[in-house]
Amino acid sequence: MERAKIRLCVEHPLGEGQAVPLNEAQAHYLFGVMRQGPGARVALFNGRDGEWTAEVAEAAKKRGTLICLGQAAPQLNPPDLWLIFAPIKKERTDFIVEKAAELGCARILPVQTEFTNAGRIKQDRLQAHAMEAAEQCLGTFVPTVDDMASLRKLLDGWDPARRILWADESLAGAAETLAGLTPGPWAILIGPEGGFSESERAKLRALPFVTPVSLGPRILRADTAACAAITLWQSALGDWR
């Protein structure tokens, strides 16, 4: 079945003949902004059941109902990769979350470090950015965006079975490969604009599940480093192989 151009992420189960109600925001977007009406085709996904083509059965100002017609694409989940990063300026934090969703991260964890500039984040807004990225990029999975936590507390409670790839700017120099590392549960750690403090560096170096890595000969901004590190990991250990 041909894929519809308008895509919505919903919470309802999807299957042939399944009725899917729209919330007020979705109804406004579909009927008020996109000017769709009964009979229009829409692509739906929920992060579990793949992408389904649905038809508008009921259209109102604040509500609506779609009926699933058939599956247009199977469910595609990302590899077991998390991104840990220190939030920066608002637009660049938005960028990091969007690109992490596009590049195939399963979970996104903002952390407070000693040099983190952002005092707080709006978790619901960042989660919405992750959802929009999946909608726009034909994704069928939306990564969870956690609320901001302390890096130290996160590391203290960390499951060592999930290794951490630390993009250490102090190692800038010769490009590295990840050929010697094994696939499995991983997380990528990106520091703040001011880098990690010496005490944070000492803690990271002492943890056996942390692997520092160079991202090449240049010092990268935090948002660029996140994209570079995810790309490096996906190419060597993820689903780009």
Tab-separated table of C-alpha atoms in Angstrom:
chain	number	residue	atom	x	y	z
A	1	MET	CA	0.000	0.000	0.000
A	2	GLU	CA	1.307	3.453	-0.942
A	3	ARG	CA	2.628	5.469	2.009
A	4	ALA	CA	0.603	8.559	2.913
A	5	LYS	CA	2.470	11.872	3.022
A	6	ILE	CA	1.008	13.146	6.315
A	7	ARG	CA	2.270	11.165	9.321
A	8	LEU	CA	1.069	11.127	12.923
A	9	CYS	CA	2.423	9.382	16.001
A	10	VAL	CA	-0.421	7.956	18.097
A	11	GLU	CA	-0.701	5.913	21.291
A	12	HIS	CA	-3.435	3.529	20.138
A	13	PRO	CA	-2.788	-0.023	18.875
A	14	LEU	CA	-2.715	-0.267	15.084
A	15	GLY	CA	-4.148	-3.075	12.974
A	16	GLU	CA	-6.467	-3.716	10.066
A	17	GLY	CA	-9.859	-2.132	10.725
A	18	GLN	CA	-8.681	-0.527	13.991
A	19	ALA	CA	-10.411	2.772	14.857
A	20	VAL	CA	-7.931	5.382	16.117
A	21	PRO	CA	-9.247	8.511	17.894
A	22	LEU	CA	-7.376	11.797	17.550
A	23	ASN	CA	-6.685	14.171	20.409
A	24	GLU	CA	-7.434	17.873	20.104
A	25	ALA	CA	-3.927	18.853	18.951
A	26	GLN	CA	-3.867	16.145	16.277
A	27	ALA	CA	-7.359	17.072	15.055
A	28	HIS	CA	-6.353	20.733	14.809
A	29	TYR	CA	-3.215	19.867	12.846
A	30	LEU	CA	-4.897	17.446	10.475
A	31	PHE	CA	-8.158	19.299	9.842
A	32	GLY	CA	-7.304	22.928	10.646
A	33	VAL	CA	-3.695	23.231	9.466
A	34	MET	CA	-3.460	20.552	6.769
A	35	ARG	CA	-7.089	21.033	5.610
A	36	GLN	CA	-7.837	17.320	5.442
A	37	GLY	CA	-11.313	15.814	5.707
A	38	PRO	CA	-13.219	12.534	5.527
A	39	GLY	CA	-11.617	10.098	3.097
A	40	ALA	CA	-8.123	11.568	3.401
A	41	ARG	CA	-5.254	9.097	3.870
A	42	VAL	CA	-2.870	9.504	6.808
A	43	ALA	CA	0.154	7.460	7.938
A	44	LEU	CA	0.059	6.373	11.590
A	45	PHE	CA	2.708	4.804	13.836
A	46	ASN	CA	2.899	4.125	17.560
A	47	GLY	CA	6.435	2.800	18.072
A	48	ARG	CA	5.270	-0.822	18.203
A	49	ASP	CA	3.167	-1.829	15.194
A	50	GLY	CA	4.998	-0.319	12.223
A	51	GLU	CA	3.396	2.253	9.948
A	52	TRP	CA	-0.236	1.953	8.913
A	53	THR	CA	-2.214	3.807	6.273
A	54	ALA	CA	-5.465	5.079	7.742
A	55	GLU	CA	-8.475	6.916	6.368
A	56	VAL	CA	-10.280	9.806	8.028
A	57	ALA	CA	-13.716	8.558	9.049
A	58	GLU	CA	-14.750	11.484	11.253
A	59	ALA	CA	-13.443	15.054	11.219
A	60	ALA	CA	-14.385	17.716	13.759
A	61	LYS	CA	-12.744	20.816	15.187
A	62	LYS	CA	-11.444	19.167	18.343
A	63	ARG	CA	-11.660	15.470	17.601
A	64	GLY	CA	-11.580	12.919	14.833
A	65	THR	CA	-11.412	9.218	14.065
A	66	LEU	CA	-9.228	7.322	11.610
A	67	ILE	CA	-9.645	3.737	10.416
A	68	CYS	CA	-6.551	1.624	9.681
A	69	LEU	CA	-6.600	0.175	6.160
A	70	GLY	CA	-3.296	-1.694	5.884
A	71	GLN	CA	0.326	-1.752	6.962
A	72	ALA	CA	2.613	0.411	4.828
A	73	ALA	CA	5.924	-0.404	6.554
A	74	PRO	CA	7.097	-2.831	9.262
A	75	GLN	CA	8.273	-1.726	12.689
A	76	LEU	CA	11.921	-0.598	12.635
A	77	ASN	CA	13.461	-0.284	16.076
A	78	PRO	CA	16.877	1.316	16.656
A	79	PRO	CA	19.824	-0.585	18.129
A	80	ASP	CA	20.238	-0.531	21.908
A	81	LEU	CA	22.023	2.834	21.956
A	82	TRP	CA	21.421	5.683	24.398
A	83	LEU	CA	22.698	9.267	24.188
A	84	ILE	CA	23.825	11.051	27.358
A	85	PHE	CA	24.481	14.757	26.831
A	86	ALA	CA	24.743	18.016	28.752
A	87	PRO	CA	22.099	20.485	27.485
A	88	ILE	CA	23.379	23.666	25.848
A	89	LYS	CA	21.539	26.596	24.281
A	90	LYS	CA	17.867	25.936	23.587
A	91	GLU	CA	18.010	25.660	19.784
A	92	ARG	CA	21.140	23.512	19.846
A	93	THR	CA	19.659	21.208	22.502
A	94	ASP	CA	16.604	20.830	20.272
A	95	PHE	CA	18.969	19.974	17.411
A	96	ILE	CA	20.743	17.267	19.442
A	97	VAL	CA	17.447	15.595	20.368
A	98	GLU	CA	16.126	15.746	16.804
A	99	LYS	CA	19.304	14.294	15.288
A	100	ALA	CA	19.572	11.589	17.949
A	101	ALA	CA	16.041	10.506	17.029
A	102	GLU	CA	16.853	10.583	13.307
A	103	LEU	CA	20.186	8.749	13.638
A	104	GLY	CA	18.781	5.875	15.675
A	105	CYS	CA	19.091	6.358	19.439
A	106	ALA	CA	16.674	4.415	21.624
A	107	ARG	CA	16.831	6.737	24.645
A	108	ILE	CA	18.063	10.277	25.293
A	109	LEU	CA	19.330	11.310	28.731
A	110	PRO	CA	20.108	14.993	29.435
A	111	VAL	CA	22.537	15.373	32.349
A	112	GLN	CA	23.695	18.156	34.640
A	113	THR	CA	27.487	18.392	34.851
A	114	GLU	CA	29.670	20.851	36.736
A	115	PHE	CA	30.015	23.030	33.617
A	116	THR	CA	26.511	22.575	32.151
A	117	ASN	CA	25.176	25.978	31.117
A	118	ALA	CA	21.485	25.059	31.069
A	119	GLY	CA	19.949	25.059	34.540
A	120	ARG	CA	16.875	23.080	33.496
A	121	ILE	CA	15.108	21.689	30.468
A	122	LYS	CA	11.514	21.293	29.340
A	123	GLN	CA	11.317	17.535	29.025
A	124	ASP	CA	7.882	17.532	27.366
A	125	ARG	CA	9.075	19.963	24.683
A	126	LEU	CA	12.145	17.853	23.926
A	127	GLN	CA	9.983	14.723	23.772
A	128	ALA	CA	7.754	16.515	21.265
A	129	HIS	CA	10.837	17.337	19.156
A	130	ALA	CA	11.809	13.653	19.132
A	131	MET	CA	8.289	12.739	18.010
A	132	GLU	CA	8.294	15.362	15.253
A	133	ALA	CA	11.666	14.087	14.006
A	134	ALA	CA	10.264	10.559	13.715
A	135	GLU	CA	7.144	11.832	11.959
A	136	GLN	CA	9.142	13.810	9.408
A	137	CYS	CA	11.813	11.164	8.725
A	138	LEU	CA	9.533	8.151	8.133
A	139	GLY	CA	10.565	6.641	11.458
A	140	THR	CA	8.364	4.176	13.336
A	141	PHE	CA	10.089	4.560	16.727
A	142	VAL	CA	10.264	7.585	19.054
A	143	PRO	CA	13.092	7.572	21.623
A	144	THR	CA	12.241	8.391	25.216
A	145	VAL	CA	13.684	11.706	26.422
A	146	ASP	CA	14.370	11.594	30.160
A	147	ASP	CA	14.201	14.554	32.496
A	148	MET	CA	17.592	16.032	33.391
A	149	ALA	CA	19.577	14.195	36.068
A	150	SER	CA	22.948	14.663	37.741
A	151	LEU	CA	25.790	12.981	35.855
A	152	ARG	CA	27.331	11.774	39.103
A	153	LYS	CA	24.108	10.158	40.310
A	154	LEU	CA	23.549	8.626	36.886
A	155	LEU	CA	27.020	7.065	36.883
A	156	ASP	CA	26.704	5.874	40.488
A	157	GLY	CA	23.567	3.911	39.603
A	158	TRP	CA	24.723	2.774	36.173
A	159	ASP	CA	24.342	-0.834	35.046
A	160	PRO	CA	27.897	-1.823	33.978
A	161	ALA	CA	26.451	-4.205	31.383
A	162	ARG	CA	25.768	-1.103	29.277
A	163	ARG	CA	29.103	0.328	28.200
A	164	ILE	CA	29.604	4.063	27.745
A	165	LEU	CA	31.490	5.534	24.801
A	166	TRP	CA	32.890	8.830	26.091
A	167	ALA	CA	33.643	11.443	23.430
A	168	ASP	CA	36.679	12.912	25.204
A	169	GLU	CA	37.733	16.202	23.635
A	170	SER	CA	41.140	15.975	25.325
A	171	LEU	CA	41.940	13.085	22.963
A	172	ALA	CA	41.467	15.201	19.825
A	173	GLY	CA	44.044	14.042	17.324
A	174	ALA	CA	44.252	10.950	15.183
A	175	ALA	CA	40.904	9.566	14.132
A	176	GLU	CA	39.910	6.332	15.837
A	177	THR	CA	37.818	3.361	14.847
A	178	LEU	CA	35.688	1.196	17.099
A	179	ALA	CA	36.818	-2.040	15.474
A	180	GLY	CA	37.976	-3.582	18.745
A	181	LEU	CA	34.678	-3.005	20.585
A	182	THR	CA	31.838	-5.501	20.771
A	183	PRO	CA	28.173	-4.872	19.927
A	184	GLY	CA	25.596	-4.811	22.690
A	185	PRO	CA	23.975	-2.239	24.965
A	186	TRP	CA	25.874	1.050	24.700
A	187	ALA	CA	25.512	4.714	25.580
A	188	ILE	CA	27.338	7.694	24.101
A	189	LEU	CA	28.424	10.468	26.462
A	190	ILE	CA	28.831	14.036	25.181
A	191	GLY	CA	30.036	16.762	27.529
A	192	PRO	CA	29.031	20.426	27.901
A	193	GLU	CA	30.492	23.374	26.001
A	194	GLY	CA	33.082	23.890	28.744
A	195	GLY	CA	34.050	20.231	28.833
A	196	PHE	CA	34.133	18.036	31.923
A	197	SER	CA	35.759	19.124	35.179
A	198	GLU	CA	38.922	17.383	36.354
A	199	SER	CA	36.986	15.534	39.053
A	200	GLU	CA	34.447	14.338	36.478
A	201	ARG	CA	37.262	13.228	34.189
A	202	ALA	CA	38.904	11.309	37.004
A	203	LYS	CA	35.629	9.554	37.816
A	204	LEU	CA	35.016	8.631	34.166
A	205	ARG	CA	38.561	7.311	33.718
A	206	ALA	CA	38.162	5.093	36.794
A	207	LEU	CA	34.981	3.394	35.589
A	208	PRO	CA	35.685	0.080	33.822
A	209	PHE	CA	32.589	0.330	31.629
A	210	VAL	CA	33.626	3.715	30.151
A	211	THR	CA	35.655	3.803	26.909
A	212	PRO	CA	37.102	7.211	25.922
A	213	VAL	CA	37.341	7.901	22.212
A	214	SER	CA	38.623	10.642	19.925
A	215	LEU	CA	36.296	12.145	17.318
A	216	GLY	CA	39.187	13.219	15.121
A	217	PRO	CA	41.703	16.047	14.920
A	218	ARG	CA	39.288	18.928	15.605
A	219	ILE	CA	37.520	20.115	18.755
A	220	LEU	CA	33.807	19.851	17.968
A	221	ARG	CA	30.868	21.767	19.371
A	222	ALA	CA	28.618	19.643	21.552
A	223	ASP	CA	25.851	19.332	18.949
A	224	THR	CA	28.337	18.394	16.204
A	225	ALA	CA	30.078	15.929	18.523
A	226	ALA	CA	26.778	14.170	19.259
A	227	CYS	CA	26.091	13.632	15.554
A	228	ALA	CA	29.678	12.522	14.884
A	229	ALA	CA	29.758	10.053	17.778
A	230	ILE	CA	26.391	8.497	16.910
A	231	THR	CA	27.487	8.139	13.280
A	232	LEU	CA	30.785	6.535	14.330
A	233	TRP	CA	29.012	4.054	16.624
A	234	GLN	CA	26.258	3.211	14.128
A	235	SER	CA	28.821	2.546	11.403
A	236	ALA	CA	30.922	0.228	13.569
A	237	LEU	CA	28.506	-1.373	16.026
A	238	GLY	CA	24.976	-0.388	15.049
A	239	ASP	CA	22.555	-1.057	12.212
A	240	TRP	CA	24.541	0.818	9.551
A	241	ARG	CA	26.999	-2.059	9.201
